[in-house]
Coordinates of C-alpha atoms in Angstrom, one line a residue:
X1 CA 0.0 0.0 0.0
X2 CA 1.4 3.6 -1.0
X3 CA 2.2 5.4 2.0
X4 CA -0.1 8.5 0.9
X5 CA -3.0 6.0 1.7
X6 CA -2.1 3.9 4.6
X7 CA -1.5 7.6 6.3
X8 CA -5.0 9.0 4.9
X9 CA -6.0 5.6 6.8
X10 CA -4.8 6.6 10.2
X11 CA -5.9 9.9 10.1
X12 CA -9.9 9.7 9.5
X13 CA -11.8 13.1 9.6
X14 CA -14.8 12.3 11.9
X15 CA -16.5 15.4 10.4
X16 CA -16.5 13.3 6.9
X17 CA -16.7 10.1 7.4
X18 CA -18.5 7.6 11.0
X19 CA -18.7 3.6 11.0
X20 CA -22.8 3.3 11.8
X21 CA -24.4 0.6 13.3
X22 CA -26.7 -1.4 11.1
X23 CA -28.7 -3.1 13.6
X24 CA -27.6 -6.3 11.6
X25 CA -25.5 -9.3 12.7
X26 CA -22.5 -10.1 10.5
X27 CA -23.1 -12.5 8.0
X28 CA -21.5 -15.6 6.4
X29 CA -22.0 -18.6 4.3
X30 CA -24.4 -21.2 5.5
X31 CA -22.2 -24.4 3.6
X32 CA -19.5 -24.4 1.1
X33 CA -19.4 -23.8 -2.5
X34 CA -16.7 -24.0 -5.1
X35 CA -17.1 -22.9 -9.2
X36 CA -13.9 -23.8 -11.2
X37 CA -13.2 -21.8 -14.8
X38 CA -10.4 -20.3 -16.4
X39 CA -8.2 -16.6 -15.4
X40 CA -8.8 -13.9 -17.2
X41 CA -4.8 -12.9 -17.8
X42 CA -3.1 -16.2 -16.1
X43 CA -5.6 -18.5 -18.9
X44 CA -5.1 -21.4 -15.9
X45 CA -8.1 -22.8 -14.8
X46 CA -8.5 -22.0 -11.3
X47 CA -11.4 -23.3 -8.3
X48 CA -12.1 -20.8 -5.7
X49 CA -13.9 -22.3 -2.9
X50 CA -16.0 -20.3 -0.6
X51 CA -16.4 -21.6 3.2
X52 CA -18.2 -20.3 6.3
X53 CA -15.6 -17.6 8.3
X54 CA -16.4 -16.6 12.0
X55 CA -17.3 -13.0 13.2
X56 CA -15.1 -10.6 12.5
X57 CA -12.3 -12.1 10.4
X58 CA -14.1 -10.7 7.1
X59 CA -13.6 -11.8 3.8
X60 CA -9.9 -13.5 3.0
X61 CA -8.3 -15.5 0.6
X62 CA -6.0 -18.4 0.8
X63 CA -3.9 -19.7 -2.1
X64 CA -2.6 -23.2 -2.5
X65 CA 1.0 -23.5 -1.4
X66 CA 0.8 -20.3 0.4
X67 CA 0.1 -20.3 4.4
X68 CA -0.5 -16.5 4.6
X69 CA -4.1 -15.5 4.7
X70 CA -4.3 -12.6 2.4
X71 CA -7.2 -10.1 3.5
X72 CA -9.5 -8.4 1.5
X73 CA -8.5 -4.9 2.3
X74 CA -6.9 -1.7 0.9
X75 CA -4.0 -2.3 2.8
X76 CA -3.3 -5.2 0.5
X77 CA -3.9 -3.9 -2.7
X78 CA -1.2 -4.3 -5.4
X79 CA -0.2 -1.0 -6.4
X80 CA 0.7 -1.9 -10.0
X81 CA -2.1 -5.0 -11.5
X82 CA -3.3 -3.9 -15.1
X83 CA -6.7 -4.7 -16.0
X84 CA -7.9 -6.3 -13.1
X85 CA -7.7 -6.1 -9.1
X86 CA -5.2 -8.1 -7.4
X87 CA -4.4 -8.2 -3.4
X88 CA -0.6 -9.2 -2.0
X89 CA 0.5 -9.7 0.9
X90 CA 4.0 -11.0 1.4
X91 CA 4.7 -13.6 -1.2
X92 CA 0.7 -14.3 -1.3
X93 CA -0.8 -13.3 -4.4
X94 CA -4.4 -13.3 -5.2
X95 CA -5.7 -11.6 -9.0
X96 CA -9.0 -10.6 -10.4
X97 CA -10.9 -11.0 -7.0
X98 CA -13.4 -7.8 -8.2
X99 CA -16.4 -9.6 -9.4
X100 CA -16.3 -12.3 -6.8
X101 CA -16.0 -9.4 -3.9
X102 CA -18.4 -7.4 -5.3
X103 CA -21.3 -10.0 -5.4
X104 CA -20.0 -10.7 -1.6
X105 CA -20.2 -7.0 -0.5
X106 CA -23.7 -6.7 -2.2
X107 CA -25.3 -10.0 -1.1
X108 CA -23.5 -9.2 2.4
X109 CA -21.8 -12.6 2.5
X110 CA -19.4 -10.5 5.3
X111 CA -17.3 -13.1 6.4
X112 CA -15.8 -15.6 4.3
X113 CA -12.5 -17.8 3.7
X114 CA -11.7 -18.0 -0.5
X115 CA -9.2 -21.0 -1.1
X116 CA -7.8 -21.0 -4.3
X117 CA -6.0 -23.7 -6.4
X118 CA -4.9 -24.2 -9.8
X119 CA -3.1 -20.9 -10.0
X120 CA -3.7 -17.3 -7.7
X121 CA -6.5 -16.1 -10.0
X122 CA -10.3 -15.8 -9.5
X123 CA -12.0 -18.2 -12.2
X124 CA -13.8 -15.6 -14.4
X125 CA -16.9 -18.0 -15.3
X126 CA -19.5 -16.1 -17.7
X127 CA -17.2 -12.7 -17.1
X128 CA -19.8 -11.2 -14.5
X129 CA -20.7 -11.6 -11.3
X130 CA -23.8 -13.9 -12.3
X131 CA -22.7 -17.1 -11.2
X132 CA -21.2 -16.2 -8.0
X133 CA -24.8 -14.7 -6.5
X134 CA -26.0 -18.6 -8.1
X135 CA -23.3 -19.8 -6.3
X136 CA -24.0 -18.0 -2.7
X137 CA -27.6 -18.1 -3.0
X138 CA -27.4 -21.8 -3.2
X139 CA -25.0 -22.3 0.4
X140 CA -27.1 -19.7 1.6
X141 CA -26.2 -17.1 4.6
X142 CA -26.7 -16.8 8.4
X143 CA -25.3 -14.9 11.1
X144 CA -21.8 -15.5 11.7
X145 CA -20.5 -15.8 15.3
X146 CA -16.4 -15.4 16.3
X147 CA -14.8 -17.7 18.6
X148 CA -16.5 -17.3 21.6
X149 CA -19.7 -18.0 19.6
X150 CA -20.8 -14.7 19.5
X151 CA -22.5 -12.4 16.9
X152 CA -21.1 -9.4 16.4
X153 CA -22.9 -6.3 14.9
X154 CA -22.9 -4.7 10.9
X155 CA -21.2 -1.2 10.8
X156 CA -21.4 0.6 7.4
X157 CA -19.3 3.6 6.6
X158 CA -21.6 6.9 6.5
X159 CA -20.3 9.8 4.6
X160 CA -21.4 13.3 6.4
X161 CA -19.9 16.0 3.9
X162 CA -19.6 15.2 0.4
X163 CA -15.6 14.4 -0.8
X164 CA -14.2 14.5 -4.2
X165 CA -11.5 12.9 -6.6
X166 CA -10.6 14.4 -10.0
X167 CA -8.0 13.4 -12.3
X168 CA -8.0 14.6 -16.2
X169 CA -11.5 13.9 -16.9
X170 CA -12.6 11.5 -14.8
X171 CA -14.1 11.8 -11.2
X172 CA -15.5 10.2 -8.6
X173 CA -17.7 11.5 -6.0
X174 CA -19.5 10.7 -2.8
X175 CA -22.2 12.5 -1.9
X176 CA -24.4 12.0 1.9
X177 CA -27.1 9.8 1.4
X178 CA -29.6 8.1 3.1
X179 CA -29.4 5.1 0.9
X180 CA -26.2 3.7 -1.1
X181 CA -26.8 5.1 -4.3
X182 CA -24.5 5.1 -7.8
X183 CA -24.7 7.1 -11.0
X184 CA -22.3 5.8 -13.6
X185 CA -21.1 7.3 -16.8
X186 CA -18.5 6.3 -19.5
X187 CA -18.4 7.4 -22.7
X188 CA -16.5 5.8 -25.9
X189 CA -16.4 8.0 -28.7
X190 CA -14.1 6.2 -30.8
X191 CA -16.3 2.9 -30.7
X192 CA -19.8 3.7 -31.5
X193 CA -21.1 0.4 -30.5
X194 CA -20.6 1.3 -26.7
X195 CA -20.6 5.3 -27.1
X196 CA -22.1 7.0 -24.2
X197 CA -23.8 5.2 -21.5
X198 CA -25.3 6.1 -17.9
X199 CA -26.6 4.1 -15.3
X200 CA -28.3 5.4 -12.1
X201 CA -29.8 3.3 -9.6
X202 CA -30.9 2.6 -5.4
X203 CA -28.5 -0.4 -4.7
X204 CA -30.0 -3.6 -2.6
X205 CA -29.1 -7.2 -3.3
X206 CA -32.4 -8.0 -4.9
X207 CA -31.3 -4.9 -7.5
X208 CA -27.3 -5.9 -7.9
X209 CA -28.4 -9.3 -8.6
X210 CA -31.1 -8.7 -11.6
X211 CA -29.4 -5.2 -12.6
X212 CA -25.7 -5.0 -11.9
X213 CA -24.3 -8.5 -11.3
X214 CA -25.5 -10.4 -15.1
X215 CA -23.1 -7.6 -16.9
X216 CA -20.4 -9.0 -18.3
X217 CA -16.4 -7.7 -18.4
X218 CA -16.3 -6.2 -22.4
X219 CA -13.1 -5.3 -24.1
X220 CA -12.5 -3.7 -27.8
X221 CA -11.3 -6.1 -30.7
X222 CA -8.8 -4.2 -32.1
X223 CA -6.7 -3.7 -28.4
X224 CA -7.0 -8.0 -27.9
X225 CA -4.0 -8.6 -29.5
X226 CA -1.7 -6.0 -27.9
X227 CA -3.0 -6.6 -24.5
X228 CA -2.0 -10.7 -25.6
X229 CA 1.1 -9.7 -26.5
X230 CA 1.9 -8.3 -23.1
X231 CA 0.7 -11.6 -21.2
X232 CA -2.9 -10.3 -20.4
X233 CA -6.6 -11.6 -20.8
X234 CA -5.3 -14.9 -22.2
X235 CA -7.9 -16.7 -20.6
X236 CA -10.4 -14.5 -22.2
X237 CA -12.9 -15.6 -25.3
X238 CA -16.1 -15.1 -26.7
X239 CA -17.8 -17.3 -24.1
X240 CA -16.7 -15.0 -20.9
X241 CA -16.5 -11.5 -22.6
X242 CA -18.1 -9.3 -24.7
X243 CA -16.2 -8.0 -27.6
X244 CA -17.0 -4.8 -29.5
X245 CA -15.3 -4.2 -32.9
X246 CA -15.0 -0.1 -33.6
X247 CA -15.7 -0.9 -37.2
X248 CA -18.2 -3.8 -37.1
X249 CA -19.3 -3.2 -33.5
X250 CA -20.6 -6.3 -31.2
X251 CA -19.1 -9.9 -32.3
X252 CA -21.1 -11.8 -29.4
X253 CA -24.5 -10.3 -29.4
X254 CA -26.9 -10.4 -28.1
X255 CA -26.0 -8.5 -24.8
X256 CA -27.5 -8.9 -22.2
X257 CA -28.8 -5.0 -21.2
X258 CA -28.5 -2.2 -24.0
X259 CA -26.3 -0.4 -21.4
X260 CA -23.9 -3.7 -19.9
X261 CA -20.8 -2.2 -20.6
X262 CA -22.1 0.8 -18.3
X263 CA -23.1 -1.6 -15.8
X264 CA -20.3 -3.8 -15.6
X265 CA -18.2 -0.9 -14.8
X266 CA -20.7 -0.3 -11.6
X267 CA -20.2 -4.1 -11.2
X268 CA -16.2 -3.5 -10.3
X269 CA -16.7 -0.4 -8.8
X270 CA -18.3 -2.7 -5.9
X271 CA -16.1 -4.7 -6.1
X272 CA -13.2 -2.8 -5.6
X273 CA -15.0 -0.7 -3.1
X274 CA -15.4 -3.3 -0.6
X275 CA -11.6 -3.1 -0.1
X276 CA -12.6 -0.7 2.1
X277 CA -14.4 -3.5 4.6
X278 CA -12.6 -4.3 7.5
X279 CA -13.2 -7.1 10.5
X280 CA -16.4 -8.2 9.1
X281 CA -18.2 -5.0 8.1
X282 CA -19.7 -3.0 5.5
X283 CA -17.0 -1.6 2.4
X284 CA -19.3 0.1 0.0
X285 CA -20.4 3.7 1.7
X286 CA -23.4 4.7 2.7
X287 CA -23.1 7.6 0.2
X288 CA -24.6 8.4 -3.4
X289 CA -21.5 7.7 -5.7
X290 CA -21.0 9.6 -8.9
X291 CA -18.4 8.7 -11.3
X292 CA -17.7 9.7 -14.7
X293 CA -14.7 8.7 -17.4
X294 CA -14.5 10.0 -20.2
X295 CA -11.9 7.8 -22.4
X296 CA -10.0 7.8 -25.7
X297 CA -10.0 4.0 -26.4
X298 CA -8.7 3.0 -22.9
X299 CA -10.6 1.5 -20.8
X300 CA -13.2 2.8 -18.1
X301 CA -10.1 3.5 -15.0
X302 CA -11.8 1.5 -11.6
X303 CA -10.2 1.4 -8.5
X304 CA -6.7 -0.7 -9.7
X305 CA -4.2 1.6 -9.5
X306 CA -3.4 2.4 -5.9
X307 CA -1.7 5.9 -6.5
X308 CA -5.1 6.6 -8.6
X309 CA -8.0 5.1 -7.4
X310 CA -7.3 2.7 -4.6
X311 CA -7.0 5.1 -2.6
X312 CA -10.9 6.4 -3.1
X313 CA -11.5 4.3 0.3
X314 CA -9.4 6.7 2.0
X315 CA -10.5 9.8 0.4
X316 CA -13.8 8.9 2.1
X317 CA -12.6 8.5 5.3
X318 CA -10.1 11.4 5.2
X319 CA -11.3 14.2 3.9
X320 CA -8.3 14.4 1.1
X321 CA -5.6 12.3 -0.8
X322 CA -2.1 12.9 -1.4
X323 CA -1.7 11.3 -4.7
X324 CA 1.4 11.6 -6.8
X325 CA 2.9 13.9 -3.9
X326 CA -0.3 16.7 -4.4
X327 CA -3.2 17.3 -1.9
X328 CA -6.1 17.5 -3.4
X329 CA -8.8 19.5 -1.8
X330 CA -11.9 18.9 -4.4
X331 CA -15.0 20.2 -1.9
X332 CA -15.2 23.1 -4.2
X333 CA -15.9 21.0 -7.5
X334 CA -18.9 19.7 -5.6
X335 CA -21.4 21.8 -6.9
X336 CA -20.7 21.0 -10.2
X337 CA -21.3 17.5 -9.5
X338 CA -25.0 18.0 -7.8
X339 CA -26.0 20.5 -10.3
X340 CA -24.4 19.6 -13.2
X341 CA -23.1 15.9 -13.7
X342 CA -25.8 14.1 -11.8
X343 CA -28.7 15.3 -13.7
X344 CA -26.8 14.7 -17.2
X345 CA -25.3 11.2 -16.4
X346 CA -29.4 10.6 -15.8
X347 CA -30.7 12.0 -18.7

């Protein structure tokens, strides 16, 4: 973890940012429940196997041949993991955990040991986060007690005042809300079979799970090959992607909303947002989040680059970010994101 972030960690603004109770015991899985496929970059075909954790330990990850328990947190985030999320700690490596931690953090599953074998990546099964609701709807949930078989209360992080990232032209935003809420833009000029898509919606698990969790990762034809050729997305293929051509547009149709690649994008912002859970709690905010890229062929920047995004997490609980050795102060910009952004990205 940079050390602009792990500071922004130890130095919360109470004014910004409170832990509130839920009135909600901690949850985890009721049995096991493995799904095998192949990794995205790695191509390896991997089984991550989801088991009951106790109170309090929160979600963590445990890779065959490796003793160390690596913890679904900020604090191990890998600074530098292109195209997808990976956590490290020590010589413990765990890649492309975002779609399987985001349909955790938005089912609630709060509490839960990963094992992984066959390499240290998350299968990616259909490419969304489908298959893992399937998968923890079938064990089912129930409270989770720690080791004096106790249950141990839900907090969720509250934002009180509104904070603000900006970088070139994309921003995220978290406004005070009463409900978790996300508005969602990209826009892809240069491919005109994704163009410019919104999304705006309340978020529950009944809504991730018909709305949010079916949309699949999407990548553009012409970049497959140079993204090959430097060792990534060799597991991908038609069957666990969706692939848009900027001359002949969609090669797998149909999809499966007109706006997925919009959605997908809200998908991993979930995902990577629940880095921000610790000891069996809530990571996603309770906030209304507002983020807009616009993008010249790249793709849509989540939360994978520690010195970038990452450190989002912290910004909402510190009031400010130190990122590439510059404070940035964005309560200003806020106004333009109420009166401005939020009624276009609905539109």
């Amino acid at each position: 973890m940079c050390g602009s972030a792990a500071r922004a960690l130890n130095s919360v603004s109470r004014a910004a940012f409170s832990w509130k109770p839920t009135g909600l015991p901690q949850q985890t899985l009721a049995a096991a429940v493995s799904r095998s496929g192949v990794g995205l970059h790695s191509g390896a075909k991997t089984t991550a196997t989801l088991l009951p954790a106790r109170a309090g330990e929160g979600r963590y990850f445990v890779v065959e041949g490796e003793e160390t328990r690596v913890a679904a947190e900020v604090a191990n985030a890998e600074a530098h993991s292109p195209l997808c999320t990976a956590l490290r700690r020590g010589g413990a490596r765990v890649r492309t955990v975002e779609h399987l931690l985001s349909a955790m953090e938005a089912l609630g599953v709060d509490n839960c040991r990963v094992e992984v074998s066959g390499g240290d990546e998350i299968p990616l099964l259909d490419g969304s986060a489908q298959e893992w609701v399937m998968a923890i709807r079938g064990a089912g949930q129930c409270a989770a007690k720690d080791s004096s078989g106790q249950k141990l209360e839900k907090l969720a992080p509250e934002i009180h005042e509104p904070v603000y990232l900006q970088k070139s032209d994309c921003f995220i935003a978290a406004l005070p809300s009463s409900r978790i809420r996300i508005t969602y833009g990209i826009d892809f000029p240069k491919v005109p079979g994704i163009g410019c898509q919104r999304f705006a919606t309340v978020l529950d698990a009944n809504v991730y799970s018909s709305k949010i969790a079916p949309a699949r990762t999407f990548c553009i034809f012409e970049e497959v090959e140079k993204l090959r050729s430097a060792g990534l997305i060799r597991g991908g293929s038609l069957e666990n992607a969706t692939v848009c051509s900027i001359s002949g547009g969609w090669l797998n149709p149909p999809l499966r909303f007109e706006d997925e690649p919009c959605r997908h994008k809200i998908l991993d912002l979930i995902g990577d947002f629940s880095l921000l859970a610790q000891n069996g709690n809530q990571g996603f905010p309770l906030a209304h989040v507002v983020a807009y890229k616009f993008t010249t062929g790249h793709p849509v920047p989540r939360l994978d680059l520690i010195n970038q995004w990452l450190v989002m997490p912290c910004i909402l609980i510190s009031y400010g970010i130190c990122w590439e050795g510059a404070l940035w102060a964005k309560k200003t910009l806020l106004s333009n994101v109420e009166s401005i952004w939020i009624p276009l990205l609905r539109r």
